[in-house]
């Protein structure tokens, strides 16, 4: 049959490409269907990743996309500041190059938009604006606004898509190796140093464009804007990641850290689980394995996010000052990819005051 493939992946973003490379390594051919004319564009990412993105990868990842190394963060709340120093905690990457590296020598059909799919006796008919394709397995790696998701979950899923906006600007940052984060409940702004006096400044919120312009004015970051980017970030937790032989991975599966919105680390780990399930013909295990490995982390982070949004400004300030006192513990125990472990470390620390425990006790009383 013309255009027939065993596995078709919708979306040649980083996660679709990484999955295709993992499957290729095991001798499975895939076809990726991508609506844009090249990989890596348009960019919708701040491009900060923990070093584990490189070190835990099951494929050697070229480091030629790293444009800066980050040695910590400065977190601001009103006029209070916490400075956390951790050597080589993260990298700033050129996302276009990162994605293009992952897409090397893959079978991608560009400028082809996935429209829908139907089941037939041999597998699935995949409808695109360039005609039909056929596959036994369909993988939705088509990002936050995934269409494939509708075929797995129906249109009713409780995923919130937040909007993110980021500008690249010419500006000399105060610190060339530290990320600055400004907490403004319920969101936060970031200022990320790239290189050559260039910064990435952005926010993910309900009205990000307007709010970012206000922030840039307030922080006197100037008006030398080089580029503007925008994109969606899914926040939530899906009840299932597959239906029959249709699977979701990456942003389409909401595999994103709910507190910081990073999606590359989770998406890559999920792609590894999915490739293992496909290779070993254990399709039904994918959702379960994902839930076992990361479900708890996501559930805790979502709860923390909800609680944070309901805290009074006074309690947020108290918690911030508490964190400031415990900066050594944060530097020692913090994990860029796993946020809940630090929370437990802070709570069980002998130095935790009665006042802080009271805040947590009240939170527990009202939330559980
Ligand atoms: C403002 C912002 C900042 C971010 N910052 C970070 C960060 O610093 N660190 C981090 O780890 N993550 C960050 N993220 C999240 C990160 O960008 C995503 O998690 C990551 O891109 C997910 O990869 P993906 O392959 O699942 O989806 P995507 O990158 O969205 O790729 C999906 C692909 O599918 C294609 N596609 C979609 N629909 C169709 C269709 N119908 N037909 C054909 N092709 C289709 C798209 O063109 C795209 O190429 C950020 C996101 C935003 C919006």
Coordinates of C-alpha atoms and ligand atoms in Angstrom, one line a residue:
X1 CA 0.0 0.0 0.0
X2 CA 1.3 3.5 -0.9
X3 CA 2.4 5.7 2.1
X4 CA 2.1 2.7 4.4
X5 CA 4.4 2.6 7.5
X6 CA 4.6 0.6 10.7
X7 CA 5.0 3.6 12.9
X8 CA 4.0 7.2 12.1
X9 CA 4.9 10.0 14.5
X10 CA 2.9 13.2 14.2
X11 CA 5.3 16.2 15.0
X12 CA 9.0 16.5 14.5
X13 CA 9.6 18.5 17.6
X14 CA 12.4 17.4 20.0
X15 CA 10.4 14.6 21.6
X16 CA 9.1 13.1 18.4
X17 CA 12.6 13.2 16.9
X18 CA 14.2 11.7 20.0
X19 CA 11.7 8.9 20.0
X20 CA 12.3 8.3 16.3
X21 CA 16.1 8.1 16.9
X22 CA 15.6 5.6 19.8
X23 CA 13.4 3.4 17.7
X24 CA 15.8 3.7 14.7
X25 CA 18.6 2.5 17.0
X26 CA 16.6 -0.7 17.7
X27 CA 15.9 -1.2 13.9
X28 CA 12.4 0.3 13.8
X29 CA 11.7 2.6 10.9
X30 CA 9.4 5.6 11.5
X31 CA 7.9 8.4 9.4
X32 CA 7.5 11.8 11.0
X33 CA 4.9 14.1 9.7
X34 CA 5.7 17.8 10.4
X35 CA 3.6 20.8 9.5
X36 CA 6.5 23.3 9.3
X37 CA 9.1 23.3 6.6
X38 CA 12.1 22.6 8.9
X39 CA 12.9 21.2 12.3
X40 CA 13.5 23.6 15.2
X41 CA 11.4 26.5 13.9
X42 CA 9.5 28.4 15.2
X43 CA 11.1 28.3 18.6
X44 CA 8.9 28.4 21.7
X45 CA 11.3 27.7 24.6
X46 CA 13.4 29.6 27.1
X47 CA 16.1 27.0 26.4
X48 CA 17.2 26.3 30.0
X49 CA 17.7 22.6 30.8
X50 CA 19.2 20.8 33.7
X51 CA 22.4 19.0 33.0
X52 CA 20.6 15.7 33.3
X53 CA 19.0 16.3 29.9
X54 CA 22.4 15.6 28.4
X55 CA 23.8 13.1 31.0
X56 CA 20.8 10.9 31.2
X57 CA 20.1 10.8 27.5
X58 CA 20.1 7.3 26.0
X59 CA 21.7 8.7 22.9
X60 CA 24.8 10.8 22.7
X61 CA 23.6 14.4 22.5
X62 CA 25.9 16.9 20.8
X63 CA 26.8 19.8 23.1
X64 CA 27.4 22.2 20.3
X65 CA 23.9 23.7 21.0
X66 CA 25.0 24.9 24.5
X67 CA 25.4 28.7 24.5
X68 CA 26.0 29.3 28.2
X69 CA 26.5 27.3 31.5
X70 CA 24.5 28.3 34.5
X71 CA 25.9 28.2 38.1
X72 CA 22.8 29.2 40.1
X73 CA 19.8 31.3 40.4
X74 CA 18.8 34.6 42.0
X75 CA 15.2 34.6 43.1
X76 CA 13.4 37.8 43.9
X77 CA 10.2 38.4 45.8
X78 CA 9.4 42.1 46.3
X79 CA 12.6 43.5 47.7
X80 CA 13.9 40.2 49.1
X81 CA 16.4 38.0 47.3
X82 CA 17.7 34.5 47.6
X83 CA 20.9 33.6 45.9
X84 CA 21.4 29.9 45.2
X85 CA 24.8 28.9 43.9
X86 CA 25.2 25.5 42.2
X87 CA 28.0 24.9 39.8
X88 CA 27.0 23.8 36.3
X89 CA 23.4 23.2 37.4
X90 CA 22.0 24.0 34.0
X91 CA 22.7 24.9 30.4
X92 CA 21.3 27.5 28.1
X93 CA 20.7 25.9 24.7
X94 CA 20.1 27.1 21.2
X95 CA 16.8 25.2 20.8
X96 CA 16.9 25.3 17.0
X97 CA 20.3 23.6 17.0
X98 CA 19.3 21.1 19.7
X99 CA 16.1 20.1 17.8
X100 CA 18.0 19.9 14.4
X101 CA 20.7 17.7 16.0
X102 CA 17.9 15.3 17.2
X103 CA 16.3 15.3 13.8
X104 CA 19.4 14.3 11.8
X105 CA 19.0 11.5 9.2
X106 CA 15.4 10.9 10.2
X107 CA 12.6 10.2 7.7
X108 CA 10.5 13.4 7.9
X109 CA 7.9 14.7 5.6
X110 CA 7.6 18.5 6.0
X111 CA 4.9 21.0 5.3
X112 CA 2.3 18.3 5.9
X113 CA -0.4 18.9 8.4
X114 CA -2.1 16.1 10.3
X115 CA -5.9 16.6 10.3
X116 CA -7.3 13.4 11.8
X117 CA -7.3 9.6 11.8
X118 CA -9.6 6.7 11.4
X119 CA -9.2 3.0 12.2
X120 CA -9.4 0.4 9.5
X121 CA -8.9 -3.4 9.5
X122 CA -5.1 -3.0 9.1
X123 CA -4.4 -0.1 11.4
X124 CA -5.0 3.6 10.9
X125 CA -5.7 5.9 8.0
X126 CA -3.9 9.2 8.8
X127 CA -5.5 12.2 7.1
X128 CA -3.2 15.1 6.2
X129 CA -3.5 18.1 3.9
X130 CA -1.2 16.3 1.5
X131 CA -3.2 13.1 1.3
X132 CA -3.6 9.9 3.4
X133 CA -1.0 7.8 5.1
X134 CA -1.4 4.4 6.8
X135 CA 0.2 3.1 9.9
X136 CA -0.1 0.3 12.5
X137 CA 1.0 2.6 15.3
X138 CA 0.4 6.3 15.5
X139 CA 2.3 8.5 18.0
X140 CA 1.1 12.0 18.8
X141 CA 4.2 14.1 19.5
X142 CA 2.4 17.2 18.2
X143 CA 2.9 19.5 21.2
X144 CA 0.6 21.3 23.6
X145 CA -2.2 21.9 21.0
X146 CA -2.2 18.2 20.0
X147 CA -4.9 17.0 17.7
X148 CA -3.9 13.3 18.3
X149 CA -4.8 13.8 21.9
X150 CA -8.4 14.1 20.9
X151 CA -8.3 10.5 19.6
X152 CA -6.9 9.2 22.9
X153 CA -8.9 11.2 25.4
X154 CA -11.8 12.8 23.5
X155 CA -12.0 16.5 23.6
X156 CA -12.8 16.8 27.3
X157 CA -9.6 16.6 29.2
X158 CA -8.7 18.8 32.2
X159 CA -5.5 20.3 30.7
X160 CA -4.9 24.0 31.1
X161 CA -2.8 25.5 28.3
X162 CA -0.9 28.5 29.6
X163 CA 0.6 31.0 27.1
X164 CA 4.3 31.9 27.3
X165 CA 6.0 34.8 25.7
X166 CA 9.8 35.4 25.5
X167 CA 11.9 38.2 24.0
X168 CA 15.6 37.9 23.2
X169 CA 17.1 41.3 24.0
X170 CA 20.4 43.1 23.8
X171 CA 21.1 43.9 27.5
X172 CA 24.1 43.5 29.8
X173 CA 22.8 41.2 32.6
X174 CA 24.1 41.8 36.2
X175 CA 25.2 38.1 36.3
X176 CA 26.4 36.3 33.2
X177 CA 26.1 32.8 34.8
X178 CA 23.0 33.1 37.0
X179 CA 19.4 32.9 36.0
X180 CA 17.1 35.6 37.7
X181 CA 13.6 34.6 38.6
X182 CA 11.0 37.2 39.8
X183 CA 8.1 35.7 41.6
X184 CA 4.9 37.6 41.0
X185 CA 2.1 35.3 42.2
X186 CA 0.7 33.3 40.5
X187 CA 3.5 33.4 37.9
X188 CA 7.1 34.2 37.6
X189 CA 9.3 36.0 35.1
X190 CA 12.7 34.9 34.0
X191 CA 15.9 36.7 32.9
X192 CA 18.3 34.3 31.4
X193 CA 21.8 35.3 30.3
X194 CA 22.8 34.0 26.9
X195 CA 26.2 35.3 25.7
X196 CA 27.5 38.5 24.2
X197 CA 25.2 40.7 26.4
X198 CA 22.1 39.1 25.2
X199 CA 19.3 38.0 27.5
X200 CA 16.1 35.9 27.2
X201 CA 13.3 37.4 29.3
X202 CA 9.9 35.9 29.5
X203 CA 6.8 34.9 31.4
X204 CA 4.2 32.1 31.2
X205 CA 0.7 33.4 32.3
X206 CA -2.8 34.2 31.0
X207 CA -1.8 37.6 29.4
X208 CA 1.9 37.1 28.9
X209 CA 2.6 39.7 26.1
X210 CA 1.2 42.6 28.0
X211 CA 2.7 41.5 31.3
X212 CA 6.1 41.0 29.8
X213 CA 6.2 44.5 28.3
X214 CA 5.2 45.9 31.7
X215 CA 8.0 43.9 33.4
X216 CA 10.6 45.0 30.9
X217 CA 9.6 48.6 31.6
X218 CA 9.7 48.1 35.4
X219 CA 13.1 46.5 35.4
X220 CA 14.5 49.0 32.9
X221 CA 15.7 46.3 30.5
X222 CA 15.7 48.8 27.6
X223 CA 14.0 48.3 24.2
X224 CA 16.6 46.5 22.1
X225 CA 14.4 43.5 21.2
X226 CA 16.1 41.1 18.8
X227 CA 13.4 38.4 18.6
X228 CA 10.0 37.5 20.0
X229 CA 8.7 34.0 20.7
X230 CA 5.4 32.7 22.0
X231 CA 4.0 29.2 22.7
X232 CA 1.7 27.1 24.8
X233 CA 2.5 25.1 28.0
X234 CA 0.2 22.4 29.1
X235 CA -0.3 22.0 32.8
X236 CA -2.1 19.0 34.3
X237 CA -2.0 15.3 34.3
X238 CA -3.6 12.9 31.7
X239 CA -5.6 9.9 32.8
X240 CA -4.2 7.8 30.0
X241 CA -1.5 8.2 27.4
X242 CA -2.7 5.7 24.9
X243 CA -5.8 4.3 23.2
X244 CA -5.4 1.0 21.3
X245 CA -2.3 1.7 19.1
X246 CA -2.3 5.5 19.4
X247 CA 0.2 6.9 21.9
X248 CA 1.0 10.4 23.2
X249 CA 4.4 11.7 24.2
X250 CA 6.0 15.0 25.2
X251 CA 3.8 18.1 25.5
X252 CA 0.9 16.4 23.8
X253 CA 0.9 14.0 26.8
X254 CA 1.4 16.9 29.3
X255 CA 4.8 15.6 30.3
X256 CA 5.9 19.0 31.6
X257 CA 7.1 20.1 35.0
X258 CA 4.1 22.0 36.5
X259 CA 6.2 24.3 38.6
X260 CA 8.8 25.5 36.1
X261 CA 7.2 24.4 32.8
X262 CA 10.3 22.6 31.5
X263 CA 9.2 19.9 29.1
X264 CA 12.4 18.5 27.6
X265 CA 13.6 16.3 30.5
X266 CA 10.2 14.7 31.2
X267 CA 9.4 14.3 27.4
X268 CA 12.7 12.6 26.8
X269 CA 12.3 10.2 29.7
X270 CA 8.8 9.4 28.4
X271 CA 10.1 8.8 24.9
X272 CA 12.5 6.2 26.4
X273 CA 9.7 4.4 28.2
X274 CA 7.5 4.4 25.0
X275 CA 10.3 3.1 22.8
X276 CA 11.0 0.3 25.3
X277 CA 7.3 -0.7 25.3
X278 CA 7.1 -0.6 21.5
X279 CA 10.3 -2.6 21.0
X280 CA 9.2 -5.3 23.5
X281 CA 5.6 -5.3 22.3
X282 CA 4.3 -4.3 25.7
X283 CA 2.1 -1.4 24.5
X284 CA -0.2 -1.5 27.4
X285 CA 2.6 -0.8 29.9
X286 CA 3.4 2.7 28.7
X287 CA 0.9 4.7 30.7
X288 CA 1.5 2.6 33.8
X289 CA 5.3 2.9 33.6
X290 CA 5.1 6.6 33.1
X291 CA 2.7 7.0 36.1
X292 CA 5.0 4.9 38.2
X293 CA 8.1 6.8 37.4
X294 CA 6.8 10.4 37.3
X295 CA 3.1 10.4 38.2
X296 CA 3.8 11.2 41.9
X297 CA 6.2 14.0 41.1
X298 CA 3.7 15.7 38.8
X299 CA 0.8 15.2 41.3
X300 CA 2.8 16.8 44.1
X301 CA 4.0 19.6 42.0
X302 CA 0.4 20.3 40.8
X303 CA -0.8 20.4 44.5
X304 CA 2.1 22.7 45.5
X305 CA 1.1 25.0 42.7
X306 CA -2.5 25.1 43.7
X307 CA -1.6 25.7 47.4
X308 CA 0.9 28.4 46.4
X309 CA -1.8 30.2 44.4
X310 CA -4.1 30.2 47.5
X311 CA -1.5 31.4 50.0
X312 CA -1.7 34.9 51.4
X313 CA 1.1 37.3 50.4
X314 CA 2.1 37.3 54.1
X315 CA 2.5 33.5 54.1
X316 CA 4.4 33.5 50.8
X317 CA 6.8 36.1 52.3
X318 CA 7.3 33.9 55.4
X319 CA 8.0 30.8 53.3
X320 CA 10.4 32.8 51.2
X321 CA 12.3 34.1 54.2
X322 CA 12.4 30.5 55.6
X323 CA 13.9 29.3 52.2
X324 CA 16.4 32.1 52.4
X325 CA 17.6 30.9 55.8
X326 CA 17.9 27.3 54.4
X327 CA 19.8 28.3 51.3
X328 CA 22.7 25.9 52.1
X329 CA 20.2 23.0 52.3
X330 CA 18.7 24.1 48.9
X331 CA 22.1 24.3 47.4
X332 CA 23.0 20.8 48.7
X333 CA 19.7 18.9 48.0
X334 CA 18.0 20.8 45.2
X335 CA 17.4 18.9 42.0
X336 CA 16.6 20.8 38.8
X337 CA 14.3 18.1 37.6
X338 CA 12.7 16.7 40.8
X339 CA 11.2 19.4 42.9
X340 CA 9.2 17.5 45.5
X341 CA 12.3 15.9 47.1
X342 CA 13.5 19.4 48.2
X343 CA 10.2 20.2 49.8
X344 CA 10.4 17.1 52.0
X345 CA 14.0 17.9 52.9
X346 CA 13.0 21.4 54.0
X347 CA 10.1 20.2 56.0
X348 CA 12.0 17.6 57.9
X349 CA 14.9 19.8 58.6
X350 CA 15.4 20.3 62.4
X351 CA 15.7 24.1 61.9
X352 CA 12.1 24.3 60.6
X353 CA 10.3 26.8 62.9
X354 CA 6.9 26.4 64.5
X355 CA 5.6 29.3 62.5
X356 CA 6.4 27.5 59.2
X357 CA 5.0 24.2 60.4
X358 CA 1.8 26.1 61.2
X359 CA 1.5 27.5 57.7
X360 CA 1.9 23.9 56.4
X361 CA -0.6 22.5 58.9
X362 CA -3.2 25.1 57.8
X363 CA -2.5 24.3 54.2
X364 CA -3.1 20.6 54.8
X365 CA -6.3 21.4 56.8
X366 CA -7.8 23.4 53.9
X367 CA -6.5 21.4 51.0
X368 CA -6.9 17.7 51.9
Ligands
LIG1 C1 7.7 30.2 26.4 C2 8.1 28.7 26.7 C3 9.3 28.5 27.4 C4 9.7 27.2 27.6 N1 10.9 27.0 28.2 C5 11.4 25.8 28.4 C6 12.7 25.6 29.0 O1 13.4 26.5 29.3 N2 13.1 24.3 29.2 C7 12.3 23.2 28.9 O2 12.8 22.1 29.1 N3 11.1 23.4 28.3 C8 10.7 24.6 28.0 N4 9.5 24.8 27.4 C9 8.7 23.6 27.0 C10 9.3 23.0 25.8 O3 9.4 23.9 24.8 C11 8.4 21.8 25.3 O4 8.2 21.0 26.5 C12 9.0 21.0 24.2 O5 9.2 21.8 23.1 C13 8.1 19.8 23.9 O6 8.5 19.1 22.8 P1 7.5 18.3 21.9 O7 8.3 17.7 20.8 O8 6.6 17.5 22.8 O9 6.5 19.4 21.3 P2 6.8 20.6 20.4 O10 8.2 21.2 20.6 O11 5.7 21.5 20.5 O12 6.8 20.0 18.9 C14 5.6 19.5 18.3 C15 5.8 19.4 16.8 O13 4.6 19.0 16.2 C16 4.3 19.8 15.1 N5 2.9 19.7 14.9 C17 1.9 20.2 15.7 N6 0.7 19.9 15.2 C18 0.9 19.3 14.0 C19 0.0 18.8 13.0 N7 -1.3 18.9 13.2 N8 0.5 18.3 11.9 C20 1.9 18.1 11.8 N9 2.8 18.6 12.7 C21 2.3 19.2 13.8 C22 4.9 21.1 15.5 O14 5.1 21.9 14.3 C23 6.1 20.8 16.2 O15 7.2 20.7 15.4 C24 9.0 26.1 27.2 C25 7.8 26.3 26.5 C26 7.3 27.6 26.2 C27 6.0 27.9 25.5

